[in-house]
Tab-separated table of C-alpha atoms in Angstrom:
chain	number	residue	atom	x	y	z
A	293	UNK	CA	93.306	110.337	121.846
A	294	UNK	CA	92.387	106.760	122.709
A	295	UNK	CA	94.625	104.012	121.404
A	296	UNK	CA	92.805	101.587	119.111
A	297	UNK	CA	92.910	97.935	120.210
A	298	UNK	CA	95.038	95.593	118.131
A	299	UNK	CA	93.016	93.116	116.022
A	300	UNK	CA	94.215	90.318	118.311
A	301	UNK	CA	92.454	92.112	121.196
A	302	UNK	CA	89.270	92.983	119.292
A	303	UNK	CA	86.245	90.847	120.080
A	304	UNK	CA	83.709	92.414	117.700
A	305	UNK	CA	83.593	92.467	113.894
A	306	UNK	CA	81.300	94.826	112.012
A	307	UNK	CA	80.138	94.851	108.423
A	308	UNK	CA	81.568	91.511	107.315
A	309	UNK	CA	78.780	89.025	108.015
A	310	UNK	CA	79.072	87.444	104.571
A	311	UNK	CA	82.801	86.807	104.949
A	312	UNK	CA	82.316	85.377	108.427
A	313	UNK	CA	79.569	83.094	107.130
A	314	UNK	CA	81.841	81.818	104.342
A	315	UNK	CA	84.504	80.813	106.881
A	316	UNK	CA	81.928	79.259	109.185
A	317	UNK	CA	80.321	77.281	106.343
A	318	UNK	CA	83.710	75.954	105.269
A	319	UNK	CA	84.460	74.876	108.852
A	320	UNK	CA	81.094	73.187	109.298
A	321	UNK	CA	81.467	71.371	105.975
A	322	UNK	CA	84.534	69.545	107.242
A	323	UNK	CA	86.439	70.588	104.083
A	324	UNK	CA	88.248	73.680	105.324
A	325	UNK	CA	90.853	75.028	102.908
A	326	UNK	CA	94.339	75.025	104.416
A	327	UNK	CA	95.100	78.564	103.233
A	328	UNK	CA	92.863	81.642	102.923
A	329	UNK	CA	93.611	84.947	101.234
A	330	UNK	CA	91.622	87.684	102.992
A	331	UNK	CA	91.441	90.538	100.476
A	332	UNK	CA	90.070	94.059	100.423
A	333	UNK	CA	91.077	97.684	101.039
A	334	UNK	CA	93.397	98.438	103.911
A	335	UNK	CA	91.827	99.151	107.285
A	336	UNK	CA	88.410	97.524	106.762
A	337	UNK	CA	88.829	94.671	109.274
A	338	UNK	CA	90.689	91.874	107.488
A	339	UNK	CA	93.130	91.344	110.350
A	340	UNK	CA	90.268	91.466	112.852
A	341	UNK	CA	88.537	88.685	110.927
A	342	UNK	CA	91.775	86.671	110.719
A	343	UNK	CA	92.269	86.752	114.498
A	344	UNK	CA	88.565	86.042	115.036
A	345	UNK	CA	88.811	82.901	112.909
A	346	UNK	CA	92.135	81.895	114.483
A	347	UNK	CA	90.572	82.091	117.950
A	348	UNK	CA	87.583	80.054	116.766
A	349	UNK	CA	89.783	77.336	115.257
A	350	UNK	CA	92.161	77.168	118.228
A	351	UNK	CA	89.163	76.916	120.573
A	352	UNK	CA	88.024	73.848	118.634
A	353	UNK	CA	85.148	75.534	116.855
A	354	UNK	CA	83.787	78.006	119.349
A	355	UNK	CA	83.248	78.481	123.056
A	356	UNK	CA	82.652	74.801	123.585
A	357	UNK	CA	80.080	74.038	120.914
A	358	UNK	CA	76.328	74.037	121.035
A	359	UNK	CA	74.052	71.726	122.968
A	360	UNK	CA	73.396	68.196	121.676
A	361	UNK	CA	76.113	68.440	118.987
A	362	UNK	CA	74.774	71.614	117.332
A	363	UNK	CA	77.138	73.039	114.764
A	364	UNK	CA	78.574	76.449	115.677
A	365	UNK	CA	76.624	79.415	114.282
A	366	UNK	CA	79.168	82.131	114.955
A	367	UNK	CA	82.927	82.636	115.016
A	368	UNK	CA	82.627	84.589	118.256
A	369	UNK	CA	84.830	83.687	121.199
A	370	UNK	CA	84.147	85.447	124.490
A	371	UNK	CA	86.895	87.826	125.714
A	372	UNK	CA	87.076	85.830	128.975
A	373	UNK	CA	87.789	82.558	127.123
A	374	UNK	CA	91.344	81.219	127.820
A	375	UNK	CA	92.145	81.068	124.088
A	376	UNK	CA	91.092	84.705	123.626
A	377	UNK	CA	93.246	85.793	126.557
A	378	UNK	CA	96.331	83.872	125.414
A	379	UNK	CA	96.115	85.190	121.853
A	380	UNK	CA	95.584	88.764	123.096
A	381	UNK	CA	98.741	88.457	125.218
A	382	UNK	CA	100.638	86.792	122.326
A	383	UNK	CA	101.076	83.664	124.404
A	384	UNK	CA	99.287	80.926	122.455
A	385	UNK	CA	101.685	78.159	121.430
A	386	UNK	CA	99.691	77.184	118.312
A	387	UNK	CA	99.479	80.667	116.749
A	388	UNK	CA	102.296	82.274	114.788
A	389	UNK	CA	102.010	85.833	113.447
A	390	UNK	CA	104.258	87.159	110.677
A	391	UNK	CA	104.685	90.900	110.294
A	392	UNK	CA	107.478	93.218	109.221
A	393	UNK	CA	110.442	92.944	111.583
A	394	UNK	CA	112.570	95.649	113.129
A	395	UNK	CA	115.158	97.320	110.885
A	396	UNK	CA	117.612	97.944	113.732
A	397	UNK	CA	118.590	96.623	117.150
A	398	UNK	CA	117.069	99.652	118.867
A	399	UNK	CA	113.635	98.682	117.476
A	400	UNK	CA	113.059	102.259	116.385
A	401	UNK	CA	111.932	101.545	112.830
A	402	UNK	CA	110.245	98.652	111.031
A	403	UNK	CA	111.610	97.185	107.830
A	404	UNK	CA	109.864	98.257	104.638
A	405	UNK	CA	109.099	94.599	103.756
A	406	UNK	CA	108.740	91.125	105.212
A	407	UNK	CA	112.007	89.287	104.569
A	408	UNK	CA	112.814	85.600	104.361
A	409	UNK	CA	114.069	85.539	107.983
A	410	UNK	CA	110.593	86.552	109.120
A	411	UNK	CA	108.946	83.521	107.481
A	412	UNK	CA	111.691	80.917	107.589
A	413	UNK	CA	110.270	79.078	110.584
A	414	UNK	CA	106.686	78.787	109.295
A	415	UNK	CA	107.103	75.346	107.721
A	416	UNK	CA	108.609	73.827	110.870
A	417	UNK	CA	105.995	75.494	113.106
A	418	UNK	CA	103.078	74.191	111.031
A	419	UNK	CA	104.483	70.653	110.886
A	420	UNK	CA	104.676	70.342	114.666
A	421	UNK	CA	101.984	68.502	116.603
A	422	UNK	CA	99.606	71.156	117.946
A	423	UNK	CA	100.466	71.897	121.586
A	424	UNK	CA	96.800	71.892	122.559
A	425	UNK	CA	95.691	69.046	120.337
A	426	UNK	CA	93.832	70.975	117.661
A	427	UNK	CA	95.188	73.256	114.965
A	428	UNK	CA	98.292	75.237	114.109
A	429	UNK	CA	97.507	78.703	112.684
A	430	UNK	CA	99.742	81.237	110.928
A	431	UNK	CA	98.615	84.801	110.178
A	432	UNK	CA	100.653	86.863	107.683
A	433	UNK	CA	99.879	90.570	107.936
A	434	UNK	CA	100.245	91.593	105.246
A	435	UNK	CA	101.260	89.187	102.488
A	436	UNK	CA	101.694	92.160	100.119
A	437	UNK	CA	104.761	93.190	102.121
A	438	UNK	CA	106.708	89.958	101.491
A	439	UNK	CA	109.743	90.333	99.258
A	440	UNK	CA	110.455	87.747	96.583
A	441	UNK	CA	112.484	85.424	98.787
A	442	UNK	CA	109.919	85.531	101.597
A	443	UNK	CA	107.102	84.845	99.128
A	444	UNK	CA	108.947	81.848	97.696
A	445	UNK	CA	109.497	80.457	101.195
A	446	UNK	CA	105.769	80.741	101.944
A	447	UNK	CA	104.936	79.153	98.608
A	448	UNK	CA	106.899	76.028	99.545
A	449	UNK	CA	104.733	75.619	102.647
A	450	UNK	CA	101.552	76.147	100.619
A	451	UNK	CA	102.620	73.486	98.132
A	452	UNK	CA	102.818	70.793	100.849
A	453	UNK	CA	100.476	71.905	103.630
A	454	UNK	CA	100.713	69.944	106.877
A	455	UNK	CA	97.612	68.334	108.342
A	456	UNK	CA	95.500	70.455	110.741
A	457	UNK	CA	97.446	73.573	109.799
A	458	UNK	CA	95.811	76.782	108.674
A	459	UNK	CA	97.392	79.825	107.019
A	460	UNK	CA	95.582	83.174	106.842
A	461	UNK	CA	97.167	85.691	104.469
A	462	UNK	CA	95.952	89.298	104.633
A	463	UNK	CA	96.226	91.203	101.363
A	464	UNK	CA	95.295	94.772	100.461
A	465	UNK	CA	96.449	94.292	96.838
A	466	UNK	CA	96.301	90.595	95.867
A	467	UNK	CA	97.408	91.409	92.329
A	468	UNK	CA	100.894	92.071	93.741
A	469	UNK	CA	101.231	88.510	95.054
A	470	UNK	CA	102.786	85.638	93.141
A	471	UNK	CA	100.123	83.956	90.976
A	472	UNK	CA	101.221	80.625	92.432
A	473	UNK	CA	100.443	81.873	95.937
A	474	UNK	CA	97.023	83.156	94.864
A	475	UNK	CA	96.203	79.849	93.180
A	476	UNK	CA	96.932	77.839	96.346
A	477	UNK	CA	94.665	79.892	98.583
A	478	UNK	CA	90.933	80.235	98.786
A	479	UNK	CA	90.208	83.914	98.204
A	480	UNK	CA	87.747	85.728	100.453
A	481	UNK	CA	86.998	89.295	99.347
A	482	UNK	CA	85.909	91.724	102.059
A	483	UNK	CA	83.983	94.808	100.980
A	484	UNK	CA	84.510	98.363	102.267
A	485	UNK	CA	82.429	99.195	105.319
A	486	UNK	CA	79.331	101.325	105.022
A	487	UNK	CA	79.801	105.020	105.805
A	488	UNK	CA	77.413	104.676	108.756
A	489	UNK	CA	79.453	101.770	110.136
A	490	UNK	CA	82.692	103.781	109.876
A	491	UNK	CA	81.040	106.749	111.592
A	492	UNK	CA	79.718	104.535	114.404
A	493	UNK	CA	83.103	102.866	114.981
A	494	UNK	CA	84.883	106.235	114.848
A	495	UNK	CA	82.491	107.629	117.483
A	496	UNK	CA	83.161	104.604	119.712
A	497	UNK	CA	86.939	104.761	119.405
A	498	UNK	CA	87.413	108.545	119.256
A	499	UNK	CA	84.597	109.940	121.437
A	500	UNK	CA	86.346	113.315	121.580
A	501	UNK	CA	85.700	113.909	117.853
A	502	UNK	CA	82.534	115.895	117.181
A	503	UNK	CA	79.677	114.645	114.965
A	504	UNK	CA	80.432	117.041	112.083
A	505	UNK	CA	84.058	115.923	111.974
A	506	UNK	CA	83.022	112.277	112.302
A	507	UNK	CA	80.759	112.579	109.255
A	508	UNK	CA	83.556	114.181	107.211
A	509	UNK	CA	86.151	111.622	108.328
A	510	UNK	CA	83.775	108.779	107.500
A	511	UNK	CA	83.571	110.117	103.934
A	512	UNK	CA	87.338	110.491	103.719
A	513	UNK	CA	87.756	106.958	105.071
A	514	UNK	CA	85.922	105.489	102.057
A	515	UNK	CA	84.809	102.400	103.911
A	516	UNK	CA	88.008	101.963	105.964
A	517	UNK	CA	87.811	102.514	109.709
A	518	UNK	CA	91.597	102.178	109.829
A	519	UNK	CA	92.011	105.071	107.405
A	520	UNK	CA	89.400	107.201	109.211
A	521	UNK	CA	91.150	106.651	112.566
A	522	UNK	CA	94.569	107.471	111.103
A	523	UNK	CA	93.173	110.699	109.629
A	524	UNK	CA	91.588	111.625	112.951
A	525	UNK	CA	94.879	111.043	114.779
A	526	UNK	CA	96.975	112.992	112.250
A	527	UNK	CA	94.650	115.981	111.954
A	528	UNK	CA	93.753	114.750	108.506
A	529	UNK	CA	90.559	116.767	108.191
A	530	UNK	CA	92.381	120.052	108.855
A	531	UNK	CA	95.094	119.050	106.392
A	532	UNK	CA	92.425	118.219	103.815
A	533	UNK	CA	90.851	121.643	104.272
A	534	UNK	CA	94.259	123.329	103.936
A	535	UNK	CA	94.916	121.312	100.783
A	536	UNK	CA	91.595	122.331	99.260
A	537	UNK	CA	92.094	125.968	100.203
A	538	UNK	CA	95.297	125.924	98.164
A	539	UNK	CA	93.612	124.217	95.208
A	540	UNK	CA	90.741	126.728	95.292
A	541	UNK	CA	93.212	129.375	94.134
A	542	UNK	CA	93.843	127.612	90.822
A	543	UNK	CA	94.762	128.351	88.115
A	544	UNK	CA	97.102	130.580	90.185
A	545	UNK	CA	98.388	129.121	93.432
A	546	UNK	CA	98.993	131.327	96.470
A	547	UNK	CA	102.787	130.793	96.506
A	548	UNK	CA	103.476	132.096	100.046
A	549	UNK	CA	100.633	129.939	101.400
A	550	UNK	CA	101.978	126.931	99.482
A	551	UNK	CA	105.460	127.391	100.954
A	552	UNK	CA	104.003	127.718	104.460
A	553	UNK	CA	102.019	124.529	103.905
A	554	UNK	CA	105.148	122.756	102.615
A	555	UNK	CA	107.142	123.891	105.664
A	556	UNK	CA	104.397	122.635	107.961
A	557	UNK	CA	104.114	119.105	106.610
A	558	UNK	CA	107.779	118.550	105.707
A	559	UNK	CA	109.243	118.906	109.192
A	560	UNK	CA	111.166	115.791	110.297
A	561	UNK	CA	108.895	115.376	113.301
A	562	UNK	CA	105.822	115.431	111.038
A	563	UNK	CA	106.182	112.030	109.351
A	564	UNK	CA	102.503	111.343	109.771
A	565	UNK	CA	101.394	114.692	108.386
A	566	UNK	CA	103.555	114.353	105.273
A	567	UNK	CA	102.243	110.870	104.487
A	568	UNK	CA	98.685	112.008	105.177
A	569	UNK	CA	99.008	114.936	102.752
A	570	UNK	CA	100.543	112.785	100.022
A	571	UNK	CA	97.750	110.234	100.380
A	572	UNK	CA	95.025	112.914	100.476
A	573	UNK	CA	96.272	114.728	97.400
A	574	UNK	CA	96.549	111.504	95.418
A	575	UNK	CA	93.130	110.410	96.656
A	576	UNK	CA	91.537	113.726	95.747
A	577	UNK	CA	92.971	113.668	92.238
A	578	UNK	CA	91.700	110.104	91.822
A	579	UNK	CA	88.231	111.300	92.892
A	580	UNK	CA	88.514	114.125	90.367
A	581	UNK	CA	89.271	111.608	87.608
A	582	UNK	CA	86.427	109.319	88.680
A	583	UNK	CA	84.022	112.253	88.771
A	584	UNK	CA	85.045	113.214	85.239
A	585	UNK	CA	84.577	109.666	84.063
A	586	UNK	CA	81.034	109.634	85.376
A	587	UNK	CA	80.154	112.542	83.041
A	588	UNK	CA	78.549	114.897	85.506
A	589	UNK	CA	77.234	112.313	87.931
A	590	UNK	CA	79.029	114.216	90.682
A	591	UNK	CA	80.450	113.017	93.968
A	592	UNK	CA	79.516	113.710	97.584
A	593	UNK	CA	81.465	116.654	98.994
A	594	UNK	CA	83.584	116.259	102.101
A	595	UNK	CA	84.174	120.002	102.337
A	596	UNK	CA	81.780	122.562	100.878
A	597	UNK	CA	82.883	123.906	97.511
A	598	UNK	CA	85.033	121.024	96.335
A	599	UNK	CA	82.433	119.894	93.805
A	600	UNK	CA	82.586	123.249	92.035
A	601	UNK	CA	86.389	123.102	92.141
A	602	UNK	CA	86.329	119.684	90.485
A	603	UNK	CA	84.049	120.954	87.726
A	604	UNK	CA	86.373	123.886	87.079
A	605	UNK	CA	89.481	121.723	86.867
A	606	UNK	CA	87.789	119.093	84.673
A	607	UNK	CA	86.894	121.891	82.267
A	608	UNK	CA	90.513	123.029	82.177
A	609	UNK	CA	92.050	119.763	80.906
A	610	UNK	CA	91.135	116.311	79.665
A	611	UNK	CA	90.860	113.228	81.863
A	612	UNK	CA	93.908	111.818	80.112
A	613	UNK	CA	95.995	114.792	81.216
A	614	UNK	CA	94.675	114.638	84.774
A	615	UNK	CA	95.543	110.948	84.868
A	616	UNK	CA	99.086	111.773	83.752
A	617	UNK	CA	99.421	114.330	86.562
A	618	UNK	CA	98.088	111.827	89.110
A	619	UNK	CA	100.615	109.231	87.974
A	620	UNK	CA	103.461	111.793	88.063
A	621	UNK	CA	102.581	112.926	91.569
A	622	UNK	CA	102.141	109.373	92.857
A	623	UNK	CA	105.579	108.449	91.490
A	624	UNK	CA	107.124	111.618	92.950
A	625	UNK	CA	105.835	110.934	96.445
A	626	UNK	CA	106.818	107.236	96.313
A	627	UNK	CA	110.334	108.153	95.222
A	628	UNK	CA	110.572	110.825	97.906
A	629	UNK	CA	109.838	108.232	100.578
A	630	UNK	CA	112.058	105.549	99.035
A	631	UNK	CA	115.264	107.563	98.639
A	632	UNK	CA	114.611	110.333	101.190
A	633	UNK	CA	114.254	113.272	98.853
A	634	UNK	CA	113.399	116.764	100.129
A	635	UNK	CA	109.804	116.557	101.320
A	636	UNK	CA	108.975	120.229	100.919
A	637	UNK	CA	110.240	120.219	97.345
A	638	UNK	CA	108.100	117.161	96.660
A	639	UNK	CA	104.981	118.966	97.977
A	640	UNK	CA	105.785	122.090	95.961
A	641	UNK	CA	106.460	120.037	92.845
A	642	UNK	CA	103.160	118.176	93.179
A	643	UNK	CA	101.045	121.317	93.534
A	644	UNK	CA	102.892	123.071	90.733
A	645	UNK	CA	102.229	120.129	88.415
A	646	UNK	CA	98.518	120.584	89.133
A	647	UNK	CA	98.845	124.352	88.574
A	648	UNK	CA	100.548	123.961	85.185
A	649	UNK	CA	97.714	121.778	83.935
A	650	UNK	CA	95.006	124.051	85.370
A	651	UNK	CA	96.576	127.061	83.625
A	652	UNK	CA	96.201	125.408	80.239
A	653	UNK	CA	92.454	125.807	80.423
A	654	UNK	CA	92.632	129.436	81.496
A	655	UNK	CA	94.555	130.626	78.448
């Protein structure tokens, strides 16, 4: 497995030309908003765009500008540029990044949220004279993870923005943010990447993955290269196949196989596998509901046979009942993670909830 570069080290951006143009146009207009909310699904490149724009701004609008006063036509900064190198090494004095901090002194686990201590220094940092004479930039990744106190602290900065200071807030779910924060930012919505783009990026970053698996992972990624890479690293495609093999037995689950599956993904050392399975099951049920809502329009299969399985389950119960099961399972998995419930029992409970509903249609 090849480690993926951090967004601060990534020089290329794919699939977001419109969003890049919006930032560039705002810069060239001379009326750049002091705060931007970069929105869209997780893993599609929002942080990569944020660092790309931060480099551009801190370099004074590009690699030195065009000839004869030409306005810049791209946000690109060469990897050998001093600003690029300092940001990649986290050594640029005019860039501050806010992420979740460590939960303990051993730095073994991150906090579940961004707390007020993580953002307390933003206002002072942005009010300082830029060390290199240009801009001060703050990136918050992600703003969705701020708790109430942290969000209120950021709001105070947004209400009285310093001159030549820029704040870039990354958000996977902007509806979760304070309305007052949303209203003080210019929103830039990034769209999911095309399946072909995800497949190409996956091939570049995980060359050991074969073309058949790449195609399946690109479908599972649903426009998110971050999700596709995480699935590749956690054996997500094999887990997805195991999950579907269990569901294929409905309306009667193979109980021994279900227990073996639960044992496999619930081991303490398998944090990634458990989270992957919970996300995949919730995602598959959401696809089932969307397929039912399209009244036979169908949906592209990731694994052969899942379309027929969806048809069979949709015939067994109404969309309303499947939506209730999806909500129940989503709540169960969230609670399991929040208060450390028994993971195997959570997996068993989720599959049995699906089985109970599937049995109704077989009576």
